[in-house]
Tab-separated table of C-alpha atoms in Angstrom:
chain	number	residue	atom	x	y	z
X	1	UNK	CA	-6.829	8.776	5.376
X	2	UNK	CA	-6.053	4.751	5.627
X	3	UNK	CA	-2.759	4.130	6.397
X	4	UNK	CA	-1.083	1.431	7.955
X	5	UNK	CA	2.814	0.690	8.908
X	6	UNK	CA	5.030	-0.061	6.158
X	7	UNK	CA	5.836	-3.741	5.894
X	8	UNK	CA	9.303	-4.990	4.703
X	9	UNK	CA	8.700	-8.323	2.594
X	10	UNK	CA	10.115	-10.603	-0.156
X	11	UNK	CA	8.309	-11.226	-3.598
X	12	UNK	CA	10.162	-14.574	-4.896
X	13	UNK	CA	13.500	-12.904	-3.730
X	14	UNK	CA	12.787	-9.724	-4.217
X	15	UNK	CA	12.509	-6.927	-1.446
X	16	UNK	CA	9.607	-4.933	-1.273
X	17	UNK	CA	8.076	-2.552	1.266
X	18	UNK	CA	4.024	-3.015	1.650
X	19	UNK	CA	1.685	-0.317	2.865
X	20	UNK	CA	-1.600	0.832	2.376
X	21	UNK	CA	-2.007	4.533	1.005
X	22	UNK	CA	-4.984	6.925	-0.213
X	23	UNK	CA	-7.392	4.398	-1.801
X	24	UNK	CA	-4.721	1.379	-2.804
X	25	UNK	CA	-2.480	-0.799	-1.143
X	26	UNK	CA	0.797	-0.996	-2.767
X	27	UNK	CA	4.484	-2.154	-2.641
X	28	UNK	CA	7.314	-0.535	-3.238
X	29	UNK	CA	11.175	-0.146	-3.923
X	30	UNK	CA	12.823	0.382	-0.489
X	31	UNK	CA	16.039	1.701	-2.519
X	32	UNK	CA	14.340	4.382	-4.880
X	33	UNK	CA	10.607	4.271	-3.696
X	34	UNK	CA	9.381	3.202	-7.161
X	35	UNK	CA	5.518	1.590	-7.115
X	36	UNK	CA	5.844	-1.343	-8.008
X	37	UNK	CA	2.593	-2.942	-7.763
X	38	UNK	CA	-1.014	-1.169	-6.520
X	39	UNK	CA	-4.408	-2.549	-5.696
X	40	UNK	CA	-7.211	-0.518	-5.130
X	41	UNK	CA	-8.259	-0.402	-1.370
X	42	UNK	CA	-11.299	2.099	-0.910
X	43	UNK	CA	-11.469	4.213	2.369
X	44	UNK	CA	-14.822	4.769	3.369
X	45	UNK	CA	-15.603	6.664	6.411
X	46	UNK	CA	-11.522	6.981	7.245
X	47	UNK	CA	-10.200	3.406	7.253
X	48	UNK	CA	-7.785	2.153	9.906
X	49	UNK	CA	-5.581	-0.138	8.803
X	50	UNK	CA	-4.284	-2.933	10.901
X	51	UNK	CA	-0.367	-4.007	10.329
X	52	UNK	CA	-0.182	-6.041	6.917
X	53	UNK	CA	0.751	-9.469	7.177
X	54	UNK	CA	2.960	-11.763	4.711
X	55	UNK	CA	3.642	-15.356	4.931
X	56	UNK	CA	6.058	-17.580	2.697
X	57	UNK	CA	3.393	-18.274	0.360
X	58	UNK	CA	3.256	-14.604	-0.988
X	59	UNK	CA	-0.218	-14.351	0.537
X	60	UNK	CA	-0.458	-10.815	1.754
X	61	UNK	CA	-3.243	-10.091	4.232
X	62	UNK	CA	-5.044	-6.825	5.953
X	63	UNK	CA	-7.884	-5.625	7.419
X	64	UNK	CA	-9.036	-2.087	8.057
X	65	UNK	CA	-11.992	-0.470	10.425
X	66	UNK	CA	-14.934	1.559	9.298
X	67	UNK	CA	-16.152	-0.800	6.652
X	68	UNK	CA	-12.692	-1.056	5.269
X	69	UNK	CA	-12.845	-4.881	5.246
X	70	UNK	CA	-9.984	-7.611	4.530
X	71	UNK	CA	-8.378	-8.441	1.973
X	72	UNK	CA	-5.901	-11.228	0.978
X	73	UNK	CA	-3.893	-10.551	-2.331
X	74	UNK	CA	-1.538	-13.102	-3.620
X	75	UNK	CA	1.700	-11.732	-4.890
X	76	UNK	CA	4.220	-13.426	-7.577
X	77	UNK	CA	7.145	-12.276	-9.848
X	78	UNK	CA	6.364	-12.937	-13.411
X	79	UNK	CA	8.485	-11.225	-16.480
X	80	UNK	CA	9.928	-8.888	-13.938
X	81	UNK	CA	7.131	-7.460	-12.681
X	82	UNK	CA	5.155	-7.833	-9.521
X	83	UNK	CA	1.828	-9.791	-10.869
X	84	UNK	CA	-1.405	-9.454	-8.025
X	85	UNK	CA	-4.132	-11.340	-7.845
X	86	UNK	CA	-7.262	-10.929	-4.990
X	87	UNK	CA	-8.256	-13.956	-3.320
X	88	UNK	CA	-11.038	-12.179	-1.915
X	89	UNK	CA	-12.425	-9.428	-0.152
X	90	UNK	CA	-15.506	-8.521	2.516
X	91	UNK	CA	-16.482	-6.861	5.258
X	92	UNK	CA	-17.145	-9.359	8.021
X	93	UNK	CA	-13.871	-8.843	9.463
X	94	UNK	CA	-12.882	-5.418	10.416
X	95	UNK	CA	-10.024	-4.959	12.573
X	96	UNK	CA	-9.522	-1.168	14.251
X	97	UNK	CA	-6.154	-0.991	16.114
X	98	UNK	CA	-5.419	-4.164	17.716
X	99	UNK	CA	-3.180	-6.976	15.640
X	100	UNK	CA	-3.613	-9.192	14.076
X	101	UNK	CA	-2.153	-13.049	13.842
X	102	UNK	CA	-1.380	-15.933	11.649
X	103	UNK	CA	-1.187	-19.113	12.127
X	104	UNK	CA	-1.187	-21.455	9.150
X	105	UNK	CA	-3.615	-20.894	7.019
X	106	UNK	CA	-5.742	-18.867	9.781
X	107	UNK	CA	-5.662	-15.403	10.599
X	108	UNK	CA	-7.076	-14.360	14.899
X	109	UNK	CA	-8.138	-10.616	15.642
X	110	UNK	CA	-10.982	-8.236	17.057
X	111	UNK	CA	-13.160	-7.211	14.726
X	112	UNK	CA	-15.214	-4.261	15.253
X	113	UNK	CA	-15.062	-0.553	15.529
X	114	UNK	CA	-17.257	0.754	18.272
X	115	UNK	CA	-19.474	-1.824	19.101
X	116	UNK	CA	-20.113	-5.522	18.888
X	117	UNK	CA	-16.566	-6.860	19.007
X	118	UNK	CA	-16.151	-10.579	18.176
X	119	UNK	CA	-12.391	-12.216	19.022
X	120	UNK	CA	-12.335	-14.341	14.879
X	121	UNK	CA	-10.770	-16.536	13.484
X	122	UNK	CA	-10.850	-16.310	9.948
X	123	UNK	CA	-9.269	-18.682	6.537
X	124	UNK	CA	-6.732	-16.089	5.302
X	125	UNK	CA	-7.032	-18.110	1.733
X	126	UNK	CA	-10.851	-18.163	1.610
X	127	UNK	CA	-11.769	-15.555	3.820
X	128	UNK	CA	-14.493	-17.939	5.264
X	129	UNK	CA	-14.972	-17.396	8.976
X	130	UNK	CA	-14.338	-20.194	11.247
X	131	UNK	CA	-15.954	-18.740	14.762
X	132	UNK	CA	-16.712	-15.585	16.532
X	133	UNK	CA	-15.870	-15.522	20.235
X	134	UNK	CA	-18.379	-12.602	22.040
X	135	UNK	CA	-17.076	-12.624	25.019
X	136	UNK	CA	-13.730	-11.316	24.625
X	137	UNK	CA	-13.249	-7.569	24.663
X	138	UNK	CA	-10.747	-6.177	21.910
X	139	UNK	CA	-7.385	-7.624	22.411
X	140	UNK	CA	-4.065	-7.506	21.250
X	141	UNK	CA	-2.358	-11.112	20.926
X	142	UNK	CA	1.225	-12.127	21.387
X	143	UNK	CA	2.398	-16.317	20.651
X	144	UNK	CA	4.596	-17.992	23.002
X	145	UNK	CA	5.303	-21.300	21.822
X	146	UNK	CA	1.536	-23.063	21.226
X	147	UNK	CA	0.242	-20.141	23.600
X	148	UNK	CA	-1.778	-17.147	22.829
X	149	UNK	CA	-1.114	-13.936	25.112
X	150	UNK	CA	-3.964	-11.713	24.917
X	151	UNK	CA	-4.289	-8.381	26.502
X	152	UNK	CA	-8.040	-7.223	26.003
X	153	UNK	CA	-8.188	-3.366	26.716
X	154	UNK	CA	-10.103	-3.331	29.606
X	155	UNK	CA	-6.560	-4.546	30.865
X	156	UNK	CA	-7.256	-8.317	31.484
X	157	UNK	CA	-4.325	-10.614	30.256
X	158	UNK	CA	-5.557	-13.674	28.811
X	159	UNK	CA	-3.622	-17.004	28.717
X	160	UNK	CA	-5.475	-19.163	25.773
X	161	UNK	CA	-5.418	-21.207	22.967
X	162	UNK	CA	-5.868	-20.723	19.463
X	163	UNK	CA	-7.070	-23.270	16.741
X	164	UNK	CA	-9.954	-23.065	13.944
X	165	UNK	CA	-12.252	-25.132	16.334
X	166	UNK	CA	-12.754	-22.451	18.875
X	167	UNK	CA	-10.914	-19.992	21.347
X	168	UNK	CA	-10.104	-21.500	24.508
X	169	UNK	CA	-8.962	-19.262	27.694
X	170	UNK	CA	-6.668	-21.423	30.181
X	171	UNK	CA	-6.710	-18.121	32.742
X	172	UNK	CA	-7.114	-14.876	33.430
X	173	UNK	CA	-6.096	-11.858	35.734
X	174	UNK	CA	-6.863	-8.029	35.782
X	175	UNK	CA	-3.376	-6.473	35.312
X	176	UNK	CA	-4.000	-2.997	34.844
X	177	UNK	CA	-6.767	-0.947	35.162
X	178	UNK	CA	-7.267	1.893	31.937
X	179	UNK	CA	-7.671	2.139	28.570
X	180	UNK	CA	-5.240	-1.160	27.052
X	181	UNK	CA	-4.585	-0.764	23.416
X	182	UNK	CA	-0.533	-1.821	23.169
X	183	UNK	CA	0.430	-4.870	22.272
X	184	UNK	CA	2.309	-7.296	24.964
X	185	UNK	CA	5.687	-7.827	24.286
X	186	UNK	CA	8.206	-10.474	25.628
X	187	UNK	CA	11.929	-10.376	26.386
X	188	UNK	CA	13.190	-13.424	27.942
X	189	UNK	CA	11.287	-15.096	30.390
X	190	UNK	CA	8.912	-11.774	31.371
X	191	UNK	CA	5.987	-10.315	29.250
X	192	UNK	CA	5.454	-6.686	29.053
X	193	UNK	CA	1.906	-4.961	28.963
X	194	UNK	CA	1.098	-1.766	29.225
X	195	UNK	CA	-2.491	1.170	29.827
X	196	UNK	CA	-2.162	4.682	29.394
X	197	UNK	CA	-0.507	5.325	32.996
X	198	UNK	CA	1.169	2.274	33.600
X	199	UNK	CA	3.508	-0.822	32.399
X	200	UNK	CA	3.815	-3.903	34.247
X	201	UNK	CA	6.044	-6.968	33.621
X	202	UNK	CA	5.131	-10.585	34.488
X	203	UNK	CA	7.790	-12.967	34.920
X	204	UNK	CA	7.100	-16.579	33.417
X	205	UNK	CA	7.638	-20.067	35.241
């Protein structure tokens, strides 16, 4: 089944939580768990869903593996109801587990299931792809300021930029040595990573 993690968000002031379900993405009433909006999202093959992600401008993103595809819908409140409108959809841009960021109007993630990964960078209002970087195995991202953090899951942490010109890797160091699928995460000045026997911090300067 395609699932993903339920997403709190706010539809011109109202509170919604976003998921995808069996065949749809949809929002819904946190307080009752009314639908109150659905768009059909087809799962062929078993779609895995990356996290959804909503920006300010009601522009609601996701991307799911096994020729799920991405999506952006745009979302608005019209006559009380929640009105939804697709922006597009394909299947250039398939993201499996890893996340998946924003930044203006650009979305960054692996896409690829089993083979053939490519690091893209993608117009979240178009859907037009801006570059595919080969060389970088799939990798979860974390921003610090202007930075990109990227953990690839053969357990290399990446220090690199991000822009719709091209990826660009300031340095690199073998951290940890299995299987990396978990996010990095920050608190203060140290970064967190973690494989599937160890976790390591790193403290920043």
């Amino acid at each position: 089944n395609s699932q993903s993690s339920p997403v709190l968000i706010n539809v011109d002031g109202e509170e919604q939580v976003a998921c995808v379900v069996e065949k749809a993405v949809a929002g819904f009433d946190p307080t009752s768990g009314r639908v109150l909006w659905s768009h059909p999202h087809e799962n062929r093959g078993g779609d895995i869903t990356s996290t959804l992600i909503f920006g300010a401008d009601n522009l609601l993103f996701f991307s799911g593996a096994y020729q799920g595809g991405s999506r952006t819908l745009q979302l608005s409140r019209q006559n009380g109801t929640t009105v939804v409108k697709e922006l597009w959809f394909h299947s250039q841009l398939r993201v499996h587990h890893s996340n998946v960021m924003r930044i203006g109007d650009y979305v960054y993630a692996s896409s690829g299931d089993f083979a053939a990964i490519t690091y893209t960078c993608m117009n979240i209002r178009t859907g037009q792809i801006l570059w595919r970087e080969r060389s970088m195995p799939r990798a979860n991202t974390l921003l610090v300021g202007d930075r990109a953090i990227l953990l690839d899951e053969e357990g290399v942490l990446h220090l690199a930029k991000l822009s719709p010109e091209k990826l660009t890797v300031i340095s690199s160091f073998q951290i940890l040595d299995t299987l990396s699928w978990t996010p990095p995460s920050i608190g203060g000045t140290r970064i967190y990573v973690r494989d599937r026997k160890s976790i390591a911090a790193i403290e920043l300067k």
